[in-house]
């Protein structure tokens, strides 16, 4: 009969309890039942009623303060019933019941503070998600003649944003993609990533030459960071079936063609943005069905027991099927399985597929290809 009074503690007209409140209430009721069973089995004097003070504290770990008050009130009622079971209240029984009431008040305060902190964390996570959407906008599924998919894999379960960046734009000069990695972590890395992307989204439409874009981005980075900060980046342009890559200290993209995986290393190494790079472009002719994987160094550094993830060896089997989105999903699954869910660094991934010229308005041929053709 005592436990039949548990139902009124739920506020009338409220929606169903949250999972946390249900867990807290369930744990509190289990403890209440255990203490009651022990007290009943003991028979004689009231020896275990004081343990009921733990009931509201247990509820406070998960549940809201309203649930804590309800669980505490029920514990106090049960304690009062046991204390007065012999027809009189002795001093020990009264002190125990008062202790349960005091514990209920303290536990409700603790639950209130915990809930406020949880609400603040949830709001910060929501703002982080909004910031990520502002910094890393969704790309694809089609940009010009390229099928495009992007994916950001965070090394932290508490945040989905860091210093890795990517963007794909359909410009008057062809489809242009950037992928980059800011040195460092935290808010400073996010700030610098947003600066690079903001500058790129402007100059990608204004500059005919990728090397001019690199110079603009280098100045933007140099104005915004210290002497030891930098951004590795790879800029890719697809124009009329010609692929041009300018690499500034970034991992080389992987070209997937007819079952082979080719690392598109730059003609000469160049330093990252912030160190005045002078990069030489690498030019390739694309074939319909070619895929290109752009990635940050978190992929190259992913390892288990000292063994690095074999990206090049497994790239075709993981990325050469389905849509580009399917390929990135397969790569992420294999990667997370390889490292047993523990990554040391964030990873940005972009996968492109060239389907051939779209037959629309032609775009100018890159100046360096014109020069090469005339030589």
Short mmCIF file of C-alpha atoms in Angstrom, two decimals:
data_model
loop_
_atom_site.label_atom_id
_atom_site.label_comp_id
_atom_site.label_asym_id
_atom_site.label_seq_id
_atom_site.Cartn_x
_atom_site.Cartn_y
_atom_site.Cartn_z
CA UNK A 1 0.00 0.00 0.00
CA UNK A 2 2.86 2.36 0.73
CA UNK A 3 4.22 2.06 -2.82
CA UNK A 4 0.79 2.76 -4.28
CA UNK A 5 1.39 6.39 -3.38
CA UNK A 6 4.20 6.67 -5.95
CA UNK A 7 1.89 7.68 -8.77
CA UNK A 8 0.87 11.16 -7.52
CA UNK A 9 4.47 12.38 -7.59
CA UNK A 10 4.21 12.83 -11.36
CA UNK A 11 2.83 16.31 -12.13
CA UNK A 12 -0.62 16.12 -13.65
CA UNK A 13 -0.99 17.03 -17.29
CA UNK A 14 2.75 16.76 -18.04
CA UNK A 15 4.19 14.87 -20.93
CA UNK A 16 5.94 11.53 -20.49
CA UNK A 17 9.17 11.60 -18.51
CA UNK A 18 12.53 12.03 -20.17
CA UNK A 19 14.86 9.01 -20.23
CA UNK A 20 16.99 10.60 -17.50
CA UNK A 21 13.99 11.20 -15.24
CA UNK A 22 12.74 7.66 -15.81
CA UNK A 23 16.17 6.28 -14.92
CA UNK A 24 16.41 8.41 -11.79
CA UNK A 25 12.90 7.55 -10.64
CA UNK A 26 13.41 3.85 -11.33
CA UNK A 27 16.69 3.74 -9.42
CA UNK A 28 15.15 5.61 -6.49
CA UNK A 29 12.16 3.25 -6.33
CA UNK A 30 14.44 0.20 -6.44
CA UNK A 31 16.50 1.52 -3.54
CA UNK A 32 13.31 2.39 -1.66
CA UNK A 33 12.05 -1.15 -2.16
CA UNK A 34 15.35 -2.70 -1.03
CA UNK A 35 15.54 -0.62 2.16
CA UNK A 36 11.88 -1.34 2.92
CA UNK A 37 12.41 -5.06 2.40
CA UNK A 38 15.43 -5.07 4.72
CA UNK A 39 13.53 -3.09 7.35
CA UNK A 40 10.57 -5.47 7.15
CA UNK A 41 12.84 -8.48 7.40
CA UNK A 42 14.59 -7.01 10.44
CA UNK A 43 11.31 -6.87 12.29
CA UNK A 44 12.00 -5.19 15.64
CA UNK A 45 13.36 -1.68 16.07
CA UNK A 46 13.72 0.89 13.31
CA UNK A 47 17.34 0.38 12.24
CA UNK A 48 17.49 1.09 8.53
CA UNK A 49 15.11 4.00 7.94
CA UNK A 50 18.04 6.40 7.81
CA UNK A 51 19.18 4.73 4.59
CA UNK A 52 16.12 6.19 2.88
CA UNK A 53 17.98 9.51 2.79
CA UNK A 54 19.95 8.05 -0.15
CA UNK A 55 16.75 7.74 -2.23
CA UNK A 56 16.46 11.44 -3.27
CA UNK A 57 20.20 11.68 -3.85
CA UNK A 58 20.09 8.69 -6.17
CA UNK A 59 17.21 10.28 -8.07
CA UNK A 60 19.15 13.56 -8.28
CA UNK A 61 21.87 11.90 -10.36
CA UNK A 62 19.54 11.63 -13.37
CA UNK A 63 16.12 13.15 -12.69
CA UNK A 64 14.68 16.64 -12.49
CA UNK A 65 14.17 18.38 -9.18
CA UNK A 66 10.42 17.69 -9.34
CA UNK A 67 11.07 13.95 -9.52
CA UNK A 68 13.60 14.26 -6.69
CA UNK A 69 11.05 15.98 -4.48
CA UNK A 70 8.49 13.32 -5.30
CA UNK A 71 10.90 10.47 -4.57
CA UNK A 72 12.01 12.17 -1.35
CA UNK A 73 8.42 12.72 -0.23
CA UNK A 74 7.64 9.06 -0.85
CA UNK A 75 10.74 8.03 1.10
CA UNK A 76 9.66 10.28 3.98
CA UNK A 77 6.18 8.74 3.98
CA UNK A 78 7.67 5.23 4.05
CA UNK A 79 10.08 6.24 6.80
CA UNK A 80 7.23 7.72 8.84
CA UNK A 81 5.22 4.53 8.43
CA UNK A 82 8.10 2.41 9.69
CA UNK A 83 8.92 4.81 12.52
CA UNK A 84 5.32 4.74 13.74
CA UNK A 85 4.70 1.07 13.12
CA UNK A 86 4.64 0.36 16.88
CA UNK A 87 2.04 3.00 17.58
CA UNK A 88 4.49 5.59 18.82
CA UNK A 89 7.35 7.74 17.49
CA UNK A 90 10.64 7.50 19.36
CA UNK A 91 13.46 10.01 19.05
CA UNK A 92 15.54 7.84 16.70
CA UNK A 93 12.66 7.39 14.28
CA UNK A 94 11.85 11.10 14.24
CA UNK A 95 15.49 12.03 13.62
CA UNK A 96 15.68 9.55 10.73
CA UNK A 97 12.54 10.93 9.11
CA UNK A 98 13.78 14.51 9.52
CA UNK A 99 17.08 13.42 7.95
CA UNK A 100 15.22 12.06 4.94
CA UNK A 101 13.38 15.37 4.56
CA UNK A 102 16.61 17.37 4.84
CA UNK A 103 18.30 15.09 2.31
CA UNK A 104 15.38 15.61 -0.07
CA UNK A 105 15.81 19.37 0.04
CA UNK A 106 19.55 19.15 -0.56
CA UNK A 107 19.13 16.61 -3.36
CA UNK A 108 16.52 18.81 -5.08
CA UNK A 109 18.99 21.71 -5.00
CA UNK A 110 21.71 19.50 -6.45
CA UNK A 111 19.35 18.34 -9.22
CA UNK A 112 18.48 21.94 -10.04
CA UNK A 113 22.15 22.92 -10.39
CA UNK A 114 22.89 19.81 -12.46
CA UNK A 115 19.99 20.49 -14.78
CA UNK A 116 21.06 24.10 -15.31
CA UNK A 117 24.56 22.94 -16.21
CA UNK A 118 23.16 20.27 -18.55
CA UNK A 119 20.94 22.87 -20.24
CA UNK A 120 23.92 25.18 -20.70
CA UNK A 121 26.03 22.39 -22.20
CA UNK A 122 23.17 21.48 -24.55
CA UNK A 123 22.91 25.12 -25.64
CA UNK A 124 26.66 25.31 -26.24
CA UNK A 125 26.53 22.14 -28.33
CA UNK A 126 23.63 23.58 -30.31
CA UNK A 127 25.60 26.78 -30.93
CA UNK A 128 28.63 24.70 -31.96
CA UNK A 129 26.46 22.86 -34.48
CA UNK A 130 25.22 26.19 -35.84
CA UNK A 131 28.81 27.45 -36.04
CA UNK A 132 29.84 24.32 -37.90
CA UNK A 133 27.07 24.81 -40.44
CA UNK A 134 28.21 28.40 -40.92
CA UNK A 135 31.90 27.48 -41.29
CA UNK A 136 31.48 24.15 -43.09
CA UNK A 137 28.45 24.46 -45.30
CA UNK A 138 27.05 21.28 -46.84
CA UNK A 139 28.52 20.60 -50.28
CA UNK A 140 27.21 18.58 -53.20
CA UNK A 141 25.71 16.38 -54.32
CA UNK A 142 26.48 17.99 -57.71
CA UNK A 143 28.79 20.91 -58.38
CA UNK A 144 29.20 21.61 -62.07
CA UNK A 145 30.25 18.40 -63.80
CA UNK A 146 31.42 16.83 -60.54
CA UNK A 147 29.53 14.69 -58.07
CA UNK A 148 30.80 15.87 -54.68
CA UNK A 149 30.46 14.66 -51.09
CA UNK A 150 32.09 16.01 -47.95
CA UNK A 151 32.44 14.52 -44.50
CA UNK A 152 33.84 15.79 -41.21
CA UNK A 153 34.88 13.21 -38.62
CA UNK A 154 35.50 14.74 -35.20
CA UNK A 155 38.01 13.22 -32.80
CA UNK A 156 35.95 14.59 -29.91
CA UNK A 157 32.58 13.18 -28.99
CA UNK A 158 31.66 16.51 -27.38
CA UNK A 159 32.19 18.70 -30.43
CA UNK A 160 31.76 18.36 -34.17
CA UNK A 161 33.92 21.24 -35.30
CA UNK A 162 37.61 22.00 -35.41
CA UNK A 163 40.33 23.41 -37.64
CA UNK A 164 39.78 21.22 -40.71
CA UNK A 165 37.98 22.88 -43.61
CA UNK A 166 36.62 22.28 -47.10
CA UNK A 167 34.49 23.99 -49.73
CA UNK A 168 33.37 23.35 -53.30
CA UNK A 169 32.23 26.17 -55.59
CA UNK A 170 31.02 26.36 -59.18
CA UNK A 171 32.79 29.48 -60.46
CA UNK A 172 33.16 31.15 -63.89
CA UNK A 173 36.55 29.43 -64.04
CA UNK A 174 35.26 25.93 -63.36
CA UNK A 175 34.58 23.92 -60.24
CA UNK A 176 36.99 24.87 -57.48
CA UNK A 177 37.53 22.93 -54.27
CA UNK A 178 39.69 23.66 -51.25
CA UNK A 179 40.59 21.39 -48.36
CA UNK A 180 42.77 22.55 -45.49
CA UNK A 181 43.96 21.92 -41.99
CA UNK A 182 44.69 24.65 -39.44
CA UNK A 183 47.59 24.08 -37.08
CA UNK A 184 46.31 23.68 -33.54
CA UNK A 185 42.91 23.03 -32.02
CA UNK A 186 40.09 24.77 -30.21
CA UNK A 187 38.41 28.08 -30.87
CA UNK A 188 41.51 29.71 -32.37
CA UNK A 189 41.64 26.96 -35.01
CA UNK A 190 37.94 27.39 -35.75
CA UNK A 191 38.39 31.16 -36.08
CA UNK A 192 41.27 30.78 -38.53
CA UNK A 193 39.38 28.15 -40.52
CA UNK A 194 36.47 30.57 -40.86
CA UNK A 195 38.85 33.31 -42.05
CA UNK A 196 40.35 31.06 -44.72
CA UNK A 197 36.96 29.86 -45.94
CA UNK A 198 35.52 33.38 -45.96
CA UNK A 199 38.42 34.66 -48.04
CA UNK A 200 38.29 31.66 -50.37
CA UNK A 201 34.55 32.03 -51.01
CA UNK A 202 35.25 35.55 -52.25
CA UNK A 203 38.48 35.22 -54.24
CA UNK A 204 37.53 31.89 -55.89
CA UNK A 205 35.07 33.85 -58.03
CA UNK A 206 37.50 36.70 -58.74
CA UNK A 207 40.85 35.13 -59.63
CA UNK A 208 41.47 33.28 -62.88
CA UNK A 209 44.63 31.59 -61.59
CA UNK A 210 44.75 29.25 -58.59
CA UNK A 211 48.16 30.64 -57.70
CA UNK A 212 46.62 34.09 -57.27
CA UNK A 213 44.06 32.55 -54.91
CA UNK A 214 46.91 31.00 -52.92
CA UNK A 215 48.58 34.41 -52.61
CA UNK A 216 45.34 36.01 -51.40
CA UNK A 217 44.75 33.26 -48.84
CA UNK A 218 48.35 33.46 -47.66
CA UNK A 219 47.95 37.16 -46.92
CA UNK A 220 44.68 36.52 -45.07
CA UNK A 221 46.38 33.88 -42.90
CA UNK A 222 49.47 36.03 -42.29
CA UNK A 223 47.31 38.92 -41.07
CA UNK A 224 45.40 36.71 -38.66
CA UNK A 225 47.95 34.45 -36.95
CA UNK A 226 51.24 34.43 -35.11
CA UNK A 227 54.65 33.54 -36.51
CA UNK A 228 54.25 29.81 -35.80
CA UNK A 229 50.68 29.37 -37.05
CA UNK A 230 49.85 28.12 -40.53
CA UNK A 231 47.28 26.33 -42.65
CA UNK A 232 48.06 23.43 -44.97
CA UNK A 233 45.79 23.46 -48.02
CA UNK A 234 45.19 21.87 -51.39
CA UNK A 235 43.24 23.75 -54.07
CA UNK A 236 41.67 21.78 -56.90
CA UNK A 237 40.11 23.08 -60.10
CA UNK A 238 38.18 21.11 -62.73
CA UNK A 239 37.84 23.04 -65.96
CA UNK A 240 36.71 21.37 -69.16
CA UNK A 241 38.02 17.97 -68.10
CA UNK A 242 41.35 19.35 -66.90
CA UNK A 243 42.22 18.86 -63.25
CA UNK A 244 44.62 21.37 -61.71
CA UNK A 245 45.98 20.96 -58.19
CA UNK A 246 47.96 23.50 -56.20
CA UNK A 247 49.31 22.00 -52.98
CA UNK A 248 50.58 24.02 -50.03
CA UNK A 249 52.05 21.53 -47.57
CA UNK A 250 48.97 19.31 -47.63
CA UNK A 251 48.63 15.52 -48.10
CA UNK A 252 48.50 14.65 -51.80
CA UNK A 253 45.01 13.85 -53.18
CA UNK A 254 44.37 10.29 -54.36
CA UNK A 255 43.11 9.69 -57.91
CA UNK A 256 41.02 6.53 -58.32
CA UNK A 257 41.01 5.36 -61.93
CA UNK A 258 40.01 1.93 -63.27
CA UNK A 259 40.90 0.10 -60.06
CA UNK A 260 44.17 1.95 -59.48
CA UNK A 261 44.97 4.51 -56.79
CA UNK A 262 47.42 7.25 -57.78
CA UNK A 263 48.82 9.82 -55.34
CA UNK A 264 48.91 13.19 -57.11
CA UNK A 265 52.08 14.55 -55.54
CA UNK A 266 52.97 18.18 -56.39
CA UNK A 267 55.79 18.87 -58.87
CA UNK A 268 57.71 20.55 -56.04
CA UNK A 269 57.01 20.93 -52.32
CA UNK A 270 55.56 24.22 -51.12
CA UNK A 271 55.12 25.51 -47.56
CA UNK A 272 51.68 26.01 -45.95
CA UNK A 273 49.63 29.17 -46.10
CA UNK A 274 51.15 31.78 -43.82
CA UNK A 275 54.70 31.08 -45.03
CA UNK A 276 54.39 32.76 -48.46
CA UNK A 277 54.14 29.57 -50.52
CA UNK A 278 55.11 29.58 -54.19
CA UNK A 279 53.33 26.50 -55.45
CA UNK A 280 53.63 24.88 -58.86
CA UNK A 281 50.39 23.44 -60.23
CA UNK A 282 49.99 19.81 -61.21
CA UNK A 283 47.75 19.26 -64.23
CA UNK A 284 45.95 16.01 -65.11
CA UNK A 285 43.41 15.12 -67.79
CA UNK A 286 40.34 13.49 -66.28
CA UNK A 287 38.47 10.50 -67.65
CA UNK A 288 34.75 9.88 -67.07
CA UNK A 289 34.37 7.84 -63.90
CA UNK A 290 37.54 9.15 -62.25
CA UNK A 291 37.25 9.80 -58.53
CA UNK A 292 39.45 12.05 -56.42
CA UNK A 293 39.82 11.82 -52.64
CA UNK A 294 40.90 14.92 -50.73
CA UNK A 295 41.68 14.48 -47.04
CA UNK A 296 43.42 16.07 -44.08
CA UNK A 297 46.34 14.51 -42.22
CA UNK A 298 44.11 13.02 -39.53
CA UNK A 299 43.43 10.21 -42.01
CA UNK A 300 47.11 9.58 -42.61
CA UNK A 301 47.84 9.58 -38.88
CA UNK A 302 44.99 7.24 -37.85
CA UNK A 303 46.52 4.09 -36.41
CA UNK A 304 46.04 1.21 -34.02
CA UNK A 305 48.90 -0.39 -32.10
CA UNK A 306 51.36 1.65 -34.16
CA UNK A 307 49.99 0.48 -37.53
CA UNK A 308 48.62 3.23 -39.77
CA UNK A 309 45.34 2.91 -41.62
CA UNK A 310 46.18 1.64 -45.14
CA UNK A 311 44.38 4.38 -47.03
CA UNK A 312 45.97 3.86 -50.43
CA UNK A 313 45.66 0.07 -50.29
CA UNK A 314 41.97 0.11 -49.40
CA UNK A 315 40.87 3.28 -51.18
CA UNK A 316 39.49 1.64 -54.33
CA UNK A 317 37.53 -1.07 -52.48
CA UNK A 318 36.03 1.49 -50.10
CA UNK A 319 35.51 4.46 -52.39
CA UNK A 320 34.96 2.97 -55.83
CA UNK A 321 31.35 1.84 -55.37
CA UNK A 322 27.94 3.48 -55.23
CA UNK A 323 27.69 7.25 -54.99
CA UNK A 324 30.45 9.45 -53.65
CA UNK A 325 28.45 9.73 -50.43
CA UNK A 326 28.34 5.93 -50.17
CA UNK A 327 32.09 5.81 -50.65
CA UNK A 328 32.81 8.26 -47.84
CA UNK A 329 30.42 6.40 -45.54
CA UNK A 330 32.31 3.16 -46.23
CA UNK A 331 35.65 4.86 -45.60
CA UNK A 332 34.48 6.33 -42.29
CA UNK A 333 33.11 2.97 -41.12
CA UNK A 334 36.35 1.17 -41.98
CA UNK A 335 38.44 3.90 -40.37
CA UNK A 336 36.50 3.99 -37.10
CA UNK A 337 36.63 0.20 -36.94
CA UNK A 338 40.39 0.26 -37.55
CA UNK A 339 41.11 2.66 -34.65
CA UNK A 340 38.44 1.08 -32.41
CA UNK A 341 36.57 4.37 -32.26
CA UNK A 342 39.52 6.41 -30.93
CA UNK A 343 40.85 9.12 -33.24
CA UNK A 344 43.72 11.43 -32.33
CA UNK A 345 42.79 14.19 -34.77
CA UNK A 346 39.80 15.51 -36.70
CA UNK A 347 39.48 14.40 -40.32
CA UNK A 348 37.94 16.22 -43.27
CA UNK A 349 37.14 14.19 -46.39
CA UNK A 350 35.97 15.25 -49.85
CA UNK A 351 35.29 12.77 -52.64
CA UNK A 352 34.75 13.90 -56.23
CA UNK A 353 33.63 12.01 -59.32
CA UNK A 354 34.05 13.31 -62.86
CA UNK A 355 31.20 12.28 -65.13
CA UNK A 356 32.48 13.94 -68.30
CA UNK A 357 31.81 17.29 -69.91
CA UNK A 358 28.26 18.41 -69.33
CA UNK A 359 27.84 19.87 -72.80
CA UNK A 360 26.91 23.27 -71.42
CA UNK A 361 28.68 26.55 -71.81
CA UNK A 362 32.38 25.99 -72.22
CA UNK A 363 34.85 27.43 -69.77
CA UNK A 364 38.24 28.85 -70.72
CA UNK A 365 41.16 26.45 -70.79
CA UNK A 366 43.73 27.13 -68.03
CA UNK A 367 46.53 29.40 -69.19
CA UNK A 368 49.23 26.91 -68.25
CA UNK A 369 47.56 24.19 -70.33
CA UNK A 370 47.38 26.54 -73.32
CA UNK A 371 51.11 27.18 -72.90
CA UNK A 372 51.81 23.49 -72.64
CA UNK A 373 49.83 22.78 -75.78
CA UNK A 374 51.76 25.36 -77.73
CA UNK A 375 55.16 24.18 -76.61
#
